[in-house]
Amino acid sequence: MANYSQLATDIIANVGGAENVTKVIHCITRLRFTLKDKDKADTAAIEALPGVAGAVYNSNLNQYQVVIGQAVEDVYDEVVEQLGDAVVDDEAQAVAVTAPANGKKQNPIVHAFQVVIGTITGSMIPIIGLLAAGGMINGLLSIFVKGNRLIEVIDPASSTYVIISTLAMTPFYFLPVLVGFSAAKQLAPKDTVLQFIGAAVGGFMINPGITNLVNAHVGTNAAGKNVVVEAAAPVANFLGVTFNTSYFGIPVALPSYAYTIFPIIVAVAIAKPLNAWLKKVLPLALRPIFQPMITFFITASIVLLLVGPVISTISSGLSFVIDHILSLNLGIASIIVGGLYQCLVIFGLHWLVVPLISQELAATGASSLNMIVSFTMLAQGVGALTVFFKSKKADLKGLSAPAAISAFCGVTEPAMYGINLKYVRVFIMSSIGAAIGAGVAGFGGLQMFGFSGSLIGFPNFISNPLTHHAPAGNLMLFWIATAVCAVATFLLVWFFGYKDTDVMGEGVEQKNAFKDAVK
C-alpha cells in the first residue's frame, strides 16, 4: 500500500498550514478544504506536487478543492491523521449542494440541476462499484457456462449457476433498498432513523407481497397445494396508463421497482422533512416507535399513490425515446452518443443514464446504450495513455498512467479531470475516437449484456446461451471495435491533441455551471 504521508504534509503546508484549515471532506476524486483564508493557498505549488491532478477554489461552496483521483480516500485519511479529528465534518461529507457562499443569487434552473444531480451523485457513488462488481461476476459466469464455446465448466441448470447468477444480480434487483439507505445517508448523514426508513421503503417497493398483487405467481390454495395465481385484472386505464391495483379504493399504477433509482430518492427526500418534524413534535416517550412508524407508513403510501407511478412513467418514457433513437440506426446513434456522452460526465448528467441502462438490462438482457458508453470510457483512457507515451514530463507521466488504468477499469474521472480536460484538445480528440469506435460497433450490431464497461468489461460482451442470442462473433466484433477506437484515439491525440509545449489551462471544468454537483 502506498504511503501518502508526505503528500498529505505538502498539501497541508500549501493550503496555508494546519492553522488555516477549518474543515476537510472528500468526494470521489477530490479533497475539499474549508479555509480561514483562501488567499494563503498556493495553487501552483499544489498542482506541482506528484499525485495531484489540479487545484481550484470553488467560490459557490467556499471550498478549496484538490483533485487527487482514486487515492483520495487514502490521502484524506492521512490528512485527518495529521490535522486531527477536529477538521472532520460528517454533516458536510455527504455530496450536497449549498447556497452560494458569496451571497450572489443563483439561477433557479441551475440550482435545481445542482440539487438533483448532487443528490443522485451522492446516492449512487457508494453503490456504483457494487453494481460493476455484480456485472463483472455475471460476465465472468458467462465465460464458464456450458454452451458458450469458451470454457464450458458450469452447467446452466445446476444450483451453482443459479447461486452465482443470483448473487451477481442481487445489487441490481435490490437497488431501491441500497439507494434508499445511501440517499438518506447523503441527505441526512446523522439521521440513522431516516437511513433505515429509506432502506425499508425500498424493501417495500420490491417486496413480493406487493409485486404479487399485479403479477402472475405461484401461491398456495386452501388445501395447501401450490397453484399458479393469475395476474389481477386492471382496475382502470387513463391516458394510456394501466392502473393495475387499488389502495384505499384509489386506483394505483404499480410498476416494477426492481432496478429503479429515482422513485426511492424522491421518497427519501419526502421522508426527510417529515421525519425531522415528527422528531420535534412527538413526546420523547413516543418518539422511538411512532416517529419511524408514521414516517414509514406515510412515505410508502405516497410512493404507492403518486411518486412511484409518476417517476417510473417518466423514466420509461426517457428509456423509450433513447431506445427508439438507437433502434432507428444504431451505427449513426452510436457515433452521436459516443462523441457526446463524456460531456455529460463533465456536467454530472451521466448519472441520469445509469437507471436507463439498468432498466434496459432488466427488460431485454442487453444494453446498446451501455455498449456505447463503454467505448467512451476506453477512449478517455487511451487519451490519457497517449499523453503518457508522448510527454517527457515526469510528473505528467506519473499522473497519466494510473489515470489511464482507472479509465480502462471503468472510472474515467481521474483521466478526465487530471489530464484530458486540462489539455482540452486531448478530451476533444478522445471523444472523436470514442465516436469512431462506437460507430464501428454500432454498425456491426454489437451487443452488451452487463453493466461494467471499458476493457475490464469485456466479459459482458460474451452472450449467455441460456438467456441471450448474440450475433455470431459478438466478442470478436468487440475486440475489433476496441482496436479501432484505441488506434484512432491514440493517433488523434498524438498528432492533434497534445504536445509538451502546451500550457495546462483552466480547462472545461472551471467553466462548468454545474461543477458544484459533479463531485
Short mmCIF file of C-alpha atoms in Angstrom, two decimals:
data_model
loop_
_atom_site.label_atom_id
_atom_site.label_comp_id
_atom_site.label_asym_id
_atom_site.label_seq_id
_atom_site.Cartn_x
_atom_site.Cartn_y
_atom_site.Cartn_z
CA MET A 1 0.00 0.00 0.00
CA ALA A 2 1.36 3.43 -0.97
CA ASN A 3 2.40 5.86 1.74
CA TYR A 4 0.71 9.22 1.32
CA SER A 5 2.12 10.84 4.45
CA GLN A 6 4.46 13.21 2.62
CA LEU A 7 1.83 14.17 0.04
CA ALA A 8 -0.61 15.00 2.84
CA THR A 9 2.06 17.04 4.62
CA ASP A 10 2.86 19.01 1.45
CA ILE A 11 -0.82 19.67 0.70
CA ILE A 12 -1.47 20.90 4.24
CA ALA A 13 1.56 23.19 4.06
CA ASN A 14 0.49 24.66 0.73
CA VAL A 15 -3.12 25.35 1.71
CA GLY A 16 -1.76 27.68 4.38
CA GLY A 17 -0.79 25.25 7.11
CA ALA A 18 -2.82 23.38 9.70
CA GLU A 19 -3.90 26.62 11.37
CA ASN A 20 -5.60 27.73 8.12
CA VAL A 21 -7.77 24.60 7.80
CA THR A 22 -11.24 24.69 9.35
CA LYS A 23 -12.76 21.56 7.83
CA VAL A 24 -11.81 18.97 5.23
CA ILE A 25 -14.00 16.44 3.44
CA HIS A 26 -13.58 14.40 0.27
CA CYS A 27 -15.64 13.19 -2.67
CA ILE A 28 -14.79 10.51 -5.22
CA THR A 29 -11.66 12.28 -6.53
CA ARG A 30 -11.11 15.49 -4.53
CA LEU A 31 -10.08 16.79 -1.13
CA ARG A 32 -12.34 19.71 -0.21
CA PHE A 33 -10.88 22.18 2.29
CA THR A 34 -12.72 24.94 4.11
CA LEU A 35 -10.01 27.52 4.77
CA LYS A 36 -9.89 30.54 7.05
CA ASP A 37 -8.04 32.50 4.36
CA LYS A 38 -8.25 31.10 0.83
CA ASP A 39 -5.54 33.50 -0.36
CA LYS A 40 -2.93 31.63 1.68
CA ALA A 41 -3.31 28.57 -0.57
CA ASP A 42 -0.52 28.22 -3.15
CA THR A 43 -2.30 26.68 -6.15
CA ALA A 44 0.81 26.50 -8.34
CA ALA A 45 2.76 24.66 -5.65
CA ILE A 46 -0.08 22.23 -5.00
CA GLU A 47 -0.54 21.43 -8.70
CA ALA A 48 3.20 20.74 -8.95
CA LEU A 49 3.00 18.00 -6.31
CA PRO A 50 3.33 14.43 -7.63
CA GLY A 51 -0.04 12.75 -7.20
CA VAL A 52 -2.09 15.95 -7.52
CA ALA A 53 -4.15 16.40 -10.69
CA GLY A 54 -5.16 20.00 -10.08
CA ALA A 55 -6.47 22.53 -7.57
CA VAL A 56 -9.23 25.14 -7.71
CA TYR A 57 -11.16 27.38 -5.34
CA ASN A 58 -14.95 26.99 -5.63
CA SER A 59 -16.48 30.28 -4.55
CA ASN A 60 -20.05 28.95 -4.54
CA LEU A 61 -19.21 26.27 -2.00
CA ASN A 62 -16.42 28.22 -0.27
CA GLN A 63 -14.16 25.20 -0.76
CA TYR A 64 -10.57 24.87 -1.89
CA GLN A 65 -10.57 21.62 -3.88
CA VAL A 66 -7.51 19.47 -4.56
CA VAL A 67 -8.01 16.86 -7.27
CA ILE A 68 -6.29 13.59 -6.31
CA GLY A 69 -8.03 10.76 -8.17
CA GLN A 70 -8.66 7.24 -6.91
CA ALA A 71 -6.26 7.60 -3.99
CA VAL A 72 -8.31 10.42 -2.48
CA GLU A 73 -9.57 8.36 0.48
CA ASP A 74 -6.02 7.32 1.41
CA VAL A 75 -4.75 10.90 1.18
CA TYR A 76 -7.79 12.15 3.13
CA ASP A 77 -7.14 9.64 5.92
CA GLU A 78 -3.54 10.84 6.14
CA VAL A 79 -4.60 14.50 6.17
CA VAL A 80 -7.02 13.82 9.04
CA GLU A 81 -4.32 11.82 10.83
CA GLN A 82 -2.05 14.87 10.73
CA LEU A 83 -4.67 17.55 11.41
CA GLY A 84 -6.79 15.69 13.95
CA ASP A 85 -10.47 14.81 14.16
CA ALA A 86 -11.45 18.44 14.73
CA VAL A 87 -11.36 19.04 10.96
CA VAL A 88 -13.74 16.15 10.20
CA ASP A 89 -17.21 17.30 9.13
CA ASP A 90 -19.58 14.33 8.93
CA GLU A 91 -22.54 16.53 8.05
CA ALA A 92 -20.77 18.05 5.04
CA GLN A 93 -19.15 14.79 3.96
CA ALA A 94 -22.30 13.94 2.03
CA VAL A 95 -22.18 15.24 -1.53
CA ALA A 96 -24.65 18.12 -1.39
CA VAL A 97 -25.30 21.47 -2.98
CA THR A 98 -25.40 24.55 -0.81
CA ALA A 99 -26.38 28.14 -1.40
CA PRO A 100 -23.63 30.38 -2.79
CA ALA A 101 -21.18 31.44 -0.14
CA ASN A 102 -20.51 34.73 -1.91
CA GLY A 103 -24.10 35.90 -1.40
CA LYS A 104 -24.90 36.04 -5.11
CA LYS A 105 -28.23 34.75 -6.31
CA GLN A 106 -28.18 31.58 -8.35
CA ASN A 107 -30.16 30.91 -11.46
CA PRO A 108 -33.06 28.77 -10.13
CA ILE A 109 -32.76 26.34 -13.04
CA VAL A 110 -29.03 25.91 -12.42
CA HIS A 111 -29.68 25.45 -8.72
CA ALA A 112 -32.38 22.85 -9.42
CA PHE A 113 -29.98 20.89 -11.61
CA GLN A 114 -27.32 21.12 -8.90
CA VAL A 115 -29.69 19.75 -6.28
CA VAL A 116 -30.93 16.88 -8.46
CA ILE A 117 -27.53 15.86 -9.81
CA GLY A 118 -25.85 16.31 -6.44
CA THR A 119 -28.42 14.08 -4.76
CA ILE A 120 -28.20 11.38 -7.42
CA THR A 121 -24.41 11.52 -7.40
CA GLY A 122 -24.16 11.31 -3.63
CA SER A 123 -26.61 8.43 -3.52
CA MET A 124 -25.00 6.41 -6.32
CA ILE A 125 -21.27 6.84 -5.66
CA PRO A 126 -21.15 4.31 -2.78
CA ILE A 127 -23.11 1.77 -4.87
CA ILE A 128 -21.66 2.06 -8.36
CA GLY A 129 -18.68 -0.17 -7.55
CA LEU A 130 -21.03 -2.86 -6.27
CA LEU A 131 -23.04 -2.67 -9.48
CA ALA A 132 -19.87 -3.00 -11.52
CA ALA A 133 -18.85 -5.98 -9.37
CA GLY A 134 -22.18 -7.67 -9.97
CA GLY A 135 -21.85 -7.07 -13.69
CA MET A 136 -18.33 -8.48 -13.73
CA ILE A 137 -19.38 -11.62 -11.82
CA ASN A 138 -22.21 -12.15 -14.25
CA GLY A 139 -19.87 -11.59 -17.19
CA LEU A 140 -17.27 -14.00 -15.86
CA LEU A 141 -20.02 -16.54 -15.22
CA SER A 142 -20.89 -16.35 -18.90
CA ILE A 143 -17.33 -17.37 -19.77
CA PHE A 144 -17.60 -20.62 -17.83
CA VAL A 145 -21.19 -21.66 -18.60
CA LYS A 146 -21.63 -24.72 -20.78
CA GLY A 147 -22.74 -24.00 -24.31
CA ASN A 148 -20.80 -20.74 -24.77
CA ARG A 149 -17.98 -22.42 -26.75
CA LEU A 150 -15.35 -20.87 -24.45
CA ILE A 151 -14.64 -22.51 -21.08
CA GLU A 152 -17.56 -24.87 -20.59
CA VAL A 153 -17.43 -25.76 -16.91
CA ILE A 154 -20.70 -24.79 -15.20
CA ASP A 155 -24.00 -26.40 -16.13
CA PRO A 156 -26.62 -23.64 -16.60
CA ALA A 157 -29.20 -25.92 -14.96
CA SER A 158 -27.05 -26.50 -11.86
CA SER A 159 -27.56 -24.98 -8.44
CA THR A 160 -24.06 -23.48 -8.68
CA TYR A 161 -25.06 -21.47 -11.73
CA VAL A 162 -28.30 -20.30 -10.11
CA ILE A 163 -26.49 -19.24 -6.93
CA ILE A 164 -23.75 -17.29 -8.70
CA SER A 165 -26.18 -15.69 -11.14
CA THR A 166 -28.46 -14.66 -8.29
CA LEU A 167 -25.51 -13.28 -6.36
CA ALA A 168 -24.39 -11.21 -9.35
CA MET A 169 -27.82 -9.70 -9.97
CA THR A 170 -28.72 -9.06 -6.33
CA PRO A 171 -27.27 -5.49 -6.25
CA PHE A 172 -29.40 -4.62 -9.28
CA TYR A 173 -32.62 -6.16 -8.02
CA PHE A 174 -32.27 -4.60 -4.58
CA LEU A 175 -31.25 -1.15 -5.88
CA PRO A 176 -34.22 0.53 -4.15
CA VAL A 177 -33.02 -0.79 -0.79
CA LEU A 178 -29.38 0.17 -1.35
CA VAL A 179 -30.22 3.59 -2.76
CA GLY A 180 -32.81 4.17 -0.05
CA PHE A 181 -30.16 3.80 2.64
CA SER A 182 -27.50 5.66 0.66
CA ALA A 183 -29.79 8.57 -0.26
CA ALA A 184 -30.85 9.01 3.36
CA LYS A 185 -27.21 8.96 4.47
CA GLN A 186 -26.38 11.50 1.79
CA LEU A 187 -29.28 13.83 2.62
CA ALA A 188 -29.09 13.43 6.41
CA PRO A 189 -25.76 11.85 7.45
CA LYS A 190 -26.51 11.95 11.18
CA ASP A 191 -30.13 10.75 11.00
CA THR A 192 -29.74 6.98 11.39
CA VAL A 193 -33.50 6.57 11.77
CA LEU A 194 -34.07 8.05 8.31
CA GLN A 195 -31.38 5.82 6.80
CA PHE A 196 -33.12 2.65 7.86
CA ILE A 197 -36.53 4.06 6.91
CA GLY A 198 -35.11 4.71 3.44
CA ALA A 199 -33.95 1.11 3.20
CA ALA A 200 -37.31 -0.16 4.49
CA VAL A 201 -39.28 1.89 1.94
CA GLY A 202 -37.01 0.49 -0.78
CA GLY A 203 -37.68 -3.00 0.52
CA PHE A 204 -41.42 -2.34 0.49
CA MET A 205 -41.23 -1.33 -3.17
CA ILE A 206 -39.79 -4.71 -4.23
CA ASN A 207 -41.48 -6.90 -1.62
CA PRO A 208 -43.09 -9.96 -3.30
CA GLY A 209 -46.27 -9.22 -1.38
CA ILE A 210 -46.62 -6.03 -3.45
CA THR A 211 -45.42 -7.39 -6.77
CA ASN A 212 -47.71 -10.42 -6.43
CA LEU A 213 -50.73 -8.09 -6.44
CA VAL A 214 -50.27 -7.43 -10.15
CA ASN A 215 -48.10 -10.28 -11.46
CA ALA A 216 -48.83 -13.94 -12.03
CA HIS A 217 -47.12 -16.01 -9.36
CA VAL A 218 -47.10 -19.34 -7.55
CA GLY A 219 -49.36 -19.31 -4.50
CA THR A 220 -50.98 -21.75 -2.08
CA ASN A 221 -54.63 -22.77 -2.18
CA ALA A 222 -56.90 -23.71 0.75
CA ALA A 223 -55.63 -27.27 0.63
CA GLY A 224 -52.03 -26.12 1.00
CA LYS A 225 -51.03 -27.02 -2.56
CA ASN A 226 -49.03 -24.77 -4.85
CA VAL A 227 -51.10 -23.23 -7.62
CA VAL A 228 -50.50 -20.56 -10.28
CA VAL A 229 -52.26 -17.33 -9.36
CA GLU A 230 -53.09 -15.28 -12.45
CA ALA A 231 -52.28 -11.60 -12.68
CA ALA A 232 -55.03 -9.32 -11.42
CA ALA A 233 -57.24 -7.59 -13.99
CA PRO A 234 -56.57 -3.86 -14.48
CA VAL A 235 -58.61 -1.58 -12.22
CA ALA A 236 -58.67 1.33 -14.64
CA ASN A 237 -56.97 2.90 -17.67
CA PHE A 238 -56.24 6.59 -18.04
CA LEU A 239 -54.20 8.41 -20.69
CA GLY A 240 -52.63 5.15 -21.74
CA VAL A 241 -51.58 4.27 -18.18
CA THR A 242 -52.85 0.99 -16.73
CA PHE A 243 -53.87 1.16 -13.07
CA ASN A 244 -53.43 -2.45 -12.02
CA THR A 245 -54.47 -2.36 -8.35
CA SER A 246 -56.05 -0.06 -5.75
CA TYR A 247 -55.18 1.39 -2.34
CA PHE A 248 -57.97 2.62 -0.06
CA GLY A 249 -60.17 2.39 -3.14
CA ILE A 250 -57.85 4.68 -5.14
CA PRO A 251 -56.61 3.20 -8.45
CA VAL A 252 -52.84 2.69 -8.43
CA ALA A 253 -50.41 2.11 -11.29
CA LEU A 254 -47.96 -0.29 -9.70
CA PRO A 255 -44.84 -0.81 -11.83
CA SER A 256 -41.85 -3.00 -11.09
CA TYR A 257 -39.47 -1.07 -8.86
CA ALA A 258 -36.57 -3.52 -9.11
CA TYR A 259 -33.53 -1.87 -10.74
CA THR A 260 -35.00 1.63 -10.22
CA ILE A 261 -33.32 4.64 -8.60
CA PHE A 262 -35.42 7.79 -8.95
CA PRO A 263 -38.57 6.73 -7.04
CA ILE A 264 -36.70 5.86 -3.85
CA ILE A 265 -34.54 9.02 -3.96
CA VAL A 266 -37.67 11.17 -4.16
CA ALA A 267 -39.24 9.07 -1.41
CA VAL A 268 -36.30 9.76 0.89
CA ALA A 269 -36.46 13.47 0.03
CA ILE A 270 -40.11 13.42 1.17
CA ALA A 271 -39.37 11.37 4.29
CA LYS A 272 -36.57 13.66 5.48
CA PRO A 273 -38.64 16.75 6.48
CA LEU A 274 -41.49 14.56 7.73
CA ASN A 275 -39.15 12.59 9.97
CA ALA A 276 -37.49 15.78 11.25
CA TRP A 277 -40.88 17.37 12.02
CA LEU A 278 -42.07 14.30 13.93
CA LYS A 279 -38.88 14.35 15.97
CA LYS A 280 -39.74 17.88 17.12
CA VAL A 281 -43.43 17.43 17.90
CA LEU A 282 -43.61 13.92 19.35
CA PRO A 283 -43.07 13.42 23.08
CA LEU A 284 -39.78 11.74 23.88
CA ALA A 285 -41.52 8.64 25.24
CA LEU A 286 -43.47 8.11 22.00
CA ARG A 287 -40.72 9.02 19.56
CA PRO A 288 -38.83 5.64 19.30
CA ILE A 289 -41.94 3.86 17.94
CA PHE A 290 -44.21 6.46 16.39
CA GLN A 291 -41.59 8.55 14.58
CA PRO A 292 -40.39 5.71 12.29
CA MET A 293 -43.89 4.21 12.10
CA ILE A 294 -45.58 7.37 10.84
CA THR A 295 -42.70 8.34 8.54
CA PHE A 296 -42.50 4.85 7.05
CA PHE A 297 -46.26 4.48 6.52
CA ILE A 298 -46.85 7.92 5.02
CA THR A 299 -43.77 7.80 2.78
CA ALA A 300 -44.55 4.32 1.49
CA SER A 301 -48.16 5.37 0.82
CA ILE A 302 -47.06 8.46 -1.14
CA VAL A 303 -44.69 6.31 -3.19
CA LEU A 304 -47.52 3.89 -3.93
CA LEU A 305 -50.09 6.55 -4.85
CA LEU A 306 -48.02 9.22 -6.55
CA VAL A 307 -44.23 9.25 -6.62
CA GLY A 308 -43.51 5.80 -7.99
CA PRO A 309 -46.01 5.78 -10.85
CA VAL A 310 -45.11 9.32 -11.98
CA ILE A 311 -41.35 8.87 -11.88
CA SER A 312 -41.46 5.37 -13.33
CA THR A 313 -43.60 6.63 -16.20
CA ILE A 314 -41.17 9.47 -16.90
CA SER A 315 -38.20 7.12 -16.68
CA SER A 316 -39.90 4.65 -19.00
CA GLY A 317 -40.61 7.49 -21.42
CA LEU A 318 -36.98 8.56 -21.48
CA SER A 319 -35.90 4.98 -21.96
CA PHE A 320 -38.38 4.59 -24.81
CA VAL A 321 -37.08 7.72 -26.55
CA ILE A 322 -33.45 6.63 -26.25
CA ASP A 323 -34.24 3.08 -27.33
CA HIS A 324 -36.23 4.45 -30.28
CA ILE A 325 -33.32 6.64 -31.37
CA LEU A 326 -30.92 3.73 -31.07
CA SER A 327 -33.26 1.42 -32.98
CA LEU A 328 -33.60 3.80 -35.93
CA ASN A 329 -29.95 3.36 -36.87
CA LEU A 330 -27.64 2.01 -34.21
CA GLY A 331 -24.50 2.99 -36.13
CA ILE A 332 -25.37 6.67 -36.51
CA ALA A 333 -26.76 6.83 -32.97
CA SER A 334 -23.53 5.27 -31.66
CA ILE A 335 -21.44 7.94 -33.38
CA ILE A 336 -23.54 10.77 -31.96
CA VAL A 337 -23.87 9.40 -28.41
CA GLY A 338 -20.28 8.12 -28.40
CA GLY A 339 -18.94 11.54 -29.30
CA LEU A 340 -21.01 13.46 -26.78
CA TYR A 341 -21.50 11.14 -23.80
CA GLN A 342 -18.44 12.19 -21.79
CA CYS A 343 -19.72 15.77 -21.96
CA LEU A 344 -22.50 14.51 -19.69
CA VAL A 345 -19.80 13.39 -17.24
CA ILE A 346 -18.46 16.95 -17.10
CA PHE A 347 -21.88 18.19 -16.02
CA GLY A 348 -22.63 15.20 -13.81
CA LEU A 349 -25.60 14.29 -16.01
CA HIS A 350 -24.25 10.82 -16.72
CA TRP A 351 -25.93 9.64 -13.50
CA LEU A 352 -29.28 10.09 -15.23
CA VAL A 353 -28.22 7.43 -17.74
CA VAL A 354 -27.44 4.77 -15.12
CA PRO A 355 -31.08 3.89 -14.33
CA LEU A 356 -31.85 3.78 -18.06
CA ILE A 357 -29.06 1.24 -18.57
CA SER A 358 -30.27 -0.77 -15.59
CA GLN A 359 -33.82 -0.74 -16.92
CA GLU A 360 -32.63 -1.75 -20.40
CA LEU A 361 -30.63 -4.67 -19.00
CA ALA A 362 -33.58 -5.76 -16.86
CA ALA A 363 -36.06 -5.61 -19.72
CA THR A 364 -34.04 -7.13 -22.57
CA GLY A 365 -30.89 -8.61 -21.05
CA ALA A 366 -28.75 -6.37 -23.27
CA SER A 367 -27.95 -2.65 -23.46
CA SER A 368 -26.97 -0.83 -26.65
CA LEU A 369 -26.62 2.37 -24.62
CA ASN A 370 -24.12 0.81 -22.23
CA MET A 371 -22.20 -0.61 -25.20
CA ILE A 372 -21.69 2.92 -26.48
CA VAL A 373 -20.77 4.23 -23.02
CA SER A 374 -18.12 1.50 -22.75
CA PHE A 375 -16.23 2.89 -25.75
CA THR A 376 -16.32 6.43 -24.36
CA MET A 377 -14.60 5.14 -21.20
CA LEU A 378 -11.99 3.33 -23.27
CA ALA A 379 -11.26 6.40 -25.40
CA GLN A 380 -10.71 8.69 -22.40
CA GLY A 381 -8.26 6.14 -21.01
CA VAL A 382 -6.40 5.88 -24.31
CA GLY A 383 -6.24 9.68 -24.46
CA ALA A 384 -4.50 9.81 -21.08
CA LEU A 385 -2.26 6.90 -22.06
CA THR A 386 -1.20 8.72 -25.23
CA VAL A 387 -0.14 11.68 -23.12
CA PHE A 388 1.90 9.25 -21.01
CA PHE A 389 3.79 7.99 -24.07
CA LYS A 390 4.24 11.39 -25.73
CA SER A 391 5.08 13.59 -22.77
CA LYS A 392 8.60 13.92 -21.44
CA LYS A 393 7.38 15.47 -18.18
CA ALA A 394 7.98 13.03 -15.31
CA ASP A 395 5.14 14.35 -13.16
CA LEU A 396 2.67 14.17 -16.03
CA LYS A 397 3.73 10.63 -16.85
CA GLY A 398 3.24 9.63 -13.23
CA LEU A 399 -0.30 11.03 -13.31
CA SER A 400 -1.44 9.92 -16.75
CA ALA A 401 -0.55 6.22 -16.46
CA PRO A 402 -2.69 5.44 -13.38
CA ALA A 403 -5.44 7.71 -14.77
CA ALA A 404 -5.49 5.60 -17.94
CA ILE A 405 -5.64 2.37 -15.96
CA SER A 406 -8.55 3.77 -13.96
CA ALA A 407 -10.45 4.55 -17.17
CA PHE A 408 -9.75 1.06 -18.50
CA CYS A 409 -11.40 -0.18 -15.29
CA GLY A 410 -14.47 1.97 -15.94
CA VAL A 411 -13.72 5.08 -13.83
CA THR A 412 -12.91 8.00 -16.14
CA GLU A 413 -12.80 10.91 -13.65
CA PRO A 414 -9.02 10.77 -12.95
CA ALA A 415 -8.27 10.79 -16.69
CA MET A 416 -10.89 13.43 -17.41
CA TYR A 417 -10.02 15.90 -14.67
CA GLY A 418 -6.37 15.03 -14.27
CA ILE A 419 -5.31 15.13 -17.93
CA ASN A 420 -7.86 15.36 -20.69
CA LEU A 421 -9.84 18.42 -19.62
CA LYS A 422 -6.73 20.26 -18.54
CA TYR A 423 -5.43 19.89 -22.09
CA VAL A 424 -8.82 20.36 -23.73
CA ARG A 425 -7.78 19.09 -27.15
CA VAL A 426 -6.99 15.72 -25.57
CA PHE A 427 -10.59 15.48 -24.42
CA ILE A 428 -11.94 16.52 -27.82
CA MET A 429 -9.75 14.08 -29.75
CA SER A 430 -10.63 11.29 -27.29
CA SER A 431 -14.32 11.99 -27.81
CA ILE A 432 -13.88 11.78 -31.58
CA GLY A 433 -12.04 8.47 -31.10
CA ALA A 434 -14.95 7.23 -28.97
CA ALA A 435 -17.39 8.17 -31.73
CA ILE A 436 -15.34 6.23 -34.28
CA GLY A 437 -15.06 3.11 -32.12
CA ALA A 438 -18.70 3.19 -31.07
CA GLY A 439 -19.72 3.76 -34.69
CA VAL A 440 -17.88 0.62 -35.82
CA ALA A 441 -19.55 -1.32 -33.01
CA GLY A 442 -22.96 0.14 -33.77
CA PHE A 443 -22.87 -0.54 -37.50
CA GLY A 444 -21.71 -4.07 -36.68
CA GLY A 445 -24.65 -4.62 -34.31
CA LEU A 446 -22.51 -5.21 -31.20
CA GLN A 447 -24.48 -6.26 -28.12
CA MET A 448 -23.54 -5.87 -24.44
CA PHE A 449 -25.02 -8.00 -21.67
CA GLY A 450 -23.73 -6.47 -18.43
CA PHE A 451 -23.11 -3.27 -16.53
CA SER A 452 -19.35 -2.69 -16.30
CA GLY A 453 -17.64 -1.41 -19.42
CA SER A 454 -14.31 -0.35 -20.90
CA LEU A 455 -11.57 -3.00 -21.13
CA ILE A 456 -12.39 -4.66 -17.82
CA GLY A 457 -15.96 -5.19 -19.00
CA PHE A 458 -15.08 -7.48 -21.93
CA PRO A 459 -16.87 -10.49 -20.35
CA ASN A 460 -20.10 -8.55 -20.68
CA PHE A 461 -19.84 -8.90 -24.46
CA ILE A 462 -19.99 -12.70 -24.18
CA SER A 463 -23.52 -13.96 -24.56
CA ASN A 464 -25.03 -16.49 -22.21
CA PRO A 465 -26.70 -19.11 -24.46
CA LEU A 466 -29.30 -19.79 -21.76
CA THR A 467 -30.74 -16.30 -21.84
CA HIS A 468 -29.29 -14.37 -24.78
CA HIS A 469 -28.89 -14.84 -28.50
CA ALA A 470 -25.97 -12.68 -29.57
CA PRO A 471 -24.97 -12.49 -33.23
CA ALA A 472 -22.12 -14.73 -34.27
CA GLY A 473 -18.74 -13.22 -33.50
CA ASN A 474 -20.06 -10.69 -30.96
CA LEU A 475 -16.91 -10.87 -28.80
CA MET A 476 -14.67 -10.69 -31.87
CA LEU A 477 -16.54 -7.58 -33.01
CA PHE A 478 -15.95 -6.06 -29.57
CA TRP A 479 -12.20 -6.54 -29.88
CA ILE A 480 -12.17 -5.18 -33.43
CA ALA A 481 -14.13 -2.07 -32.42
CA THR A 482 -11.90 -1.73 -29.34
CA ALA A 483 -8.77 -1.81 -31.51
CA VAL A 484 -10.25 0.75 -33.92
CA CYS A 485 -11.26 3.01 -31.02
CA ALA A 486 -7.85 2.74 -29.35
CA VAL A 487 -5.82 3.31 -32.53
CA ALA A 488 -8.00 6.19 -33.73
CA THR A 489 -7.87 7.89 -30.32
CA PHE A 490 -4.12 7.37 -29.97
CA LEU A 491 -3.37 8.86 -33.41
CA LEU A 492 -5.77 11.77 -32.96
CA VAL A 493 -4.35 12.71 -29.55
CA TRP A 494 -0.75 12.15 -30.66
CA PHE A 495 -0.97 14.40 -33.72
CA PHE A 496 -3.70 16.89 -32.78
CA GLY A 497 -4.38 16.63 -29.05
CA TYR A 498 -1.19 17.15 -27.10
CA LYS A 499 2.35 18.44 -27.18
CA ASP A 500 4.70 19.22 -24.31
CA THR A 501 4.73 22.92 -25.11
CA ASP A 502 1.03 23.12 -24.30
CA VAL A 503 0.16 25.05 -21.16
CA MET A 504 -2.16 23.36 -18.69
CA GLY A 505 -5.07 25.78 -18.73
CA GLU A 506 -8.16 26.22 -16.65
CA GLY A 507 -9.96 23.66 -18.79
CA VAL A 508 -13.63 23.00 -19.25
CA GLU A 509 -14.13 22.15 -15.61
CA GLN A 510 -13.91 25.72 -14.33
CA LYS A 511 -16.37 26.92 -16.95
CA ASN A 512 -18.92 24.32 -15.88
CA ALA A 513 -22.03 25.84 -14.36
CA PHE A 514 -22.89 22.51 -12.73
CA LYS A 515 -19.44 21.68 -11.37
CA ASP A 516 -20.67 22.08 -7.79
CA ALA A 517 -22.82 18.98 -8.22
CA VAL A 518 -20.45 16.85 -10.29
CA LYS A 519 -18.45 15.59 -7.35
#
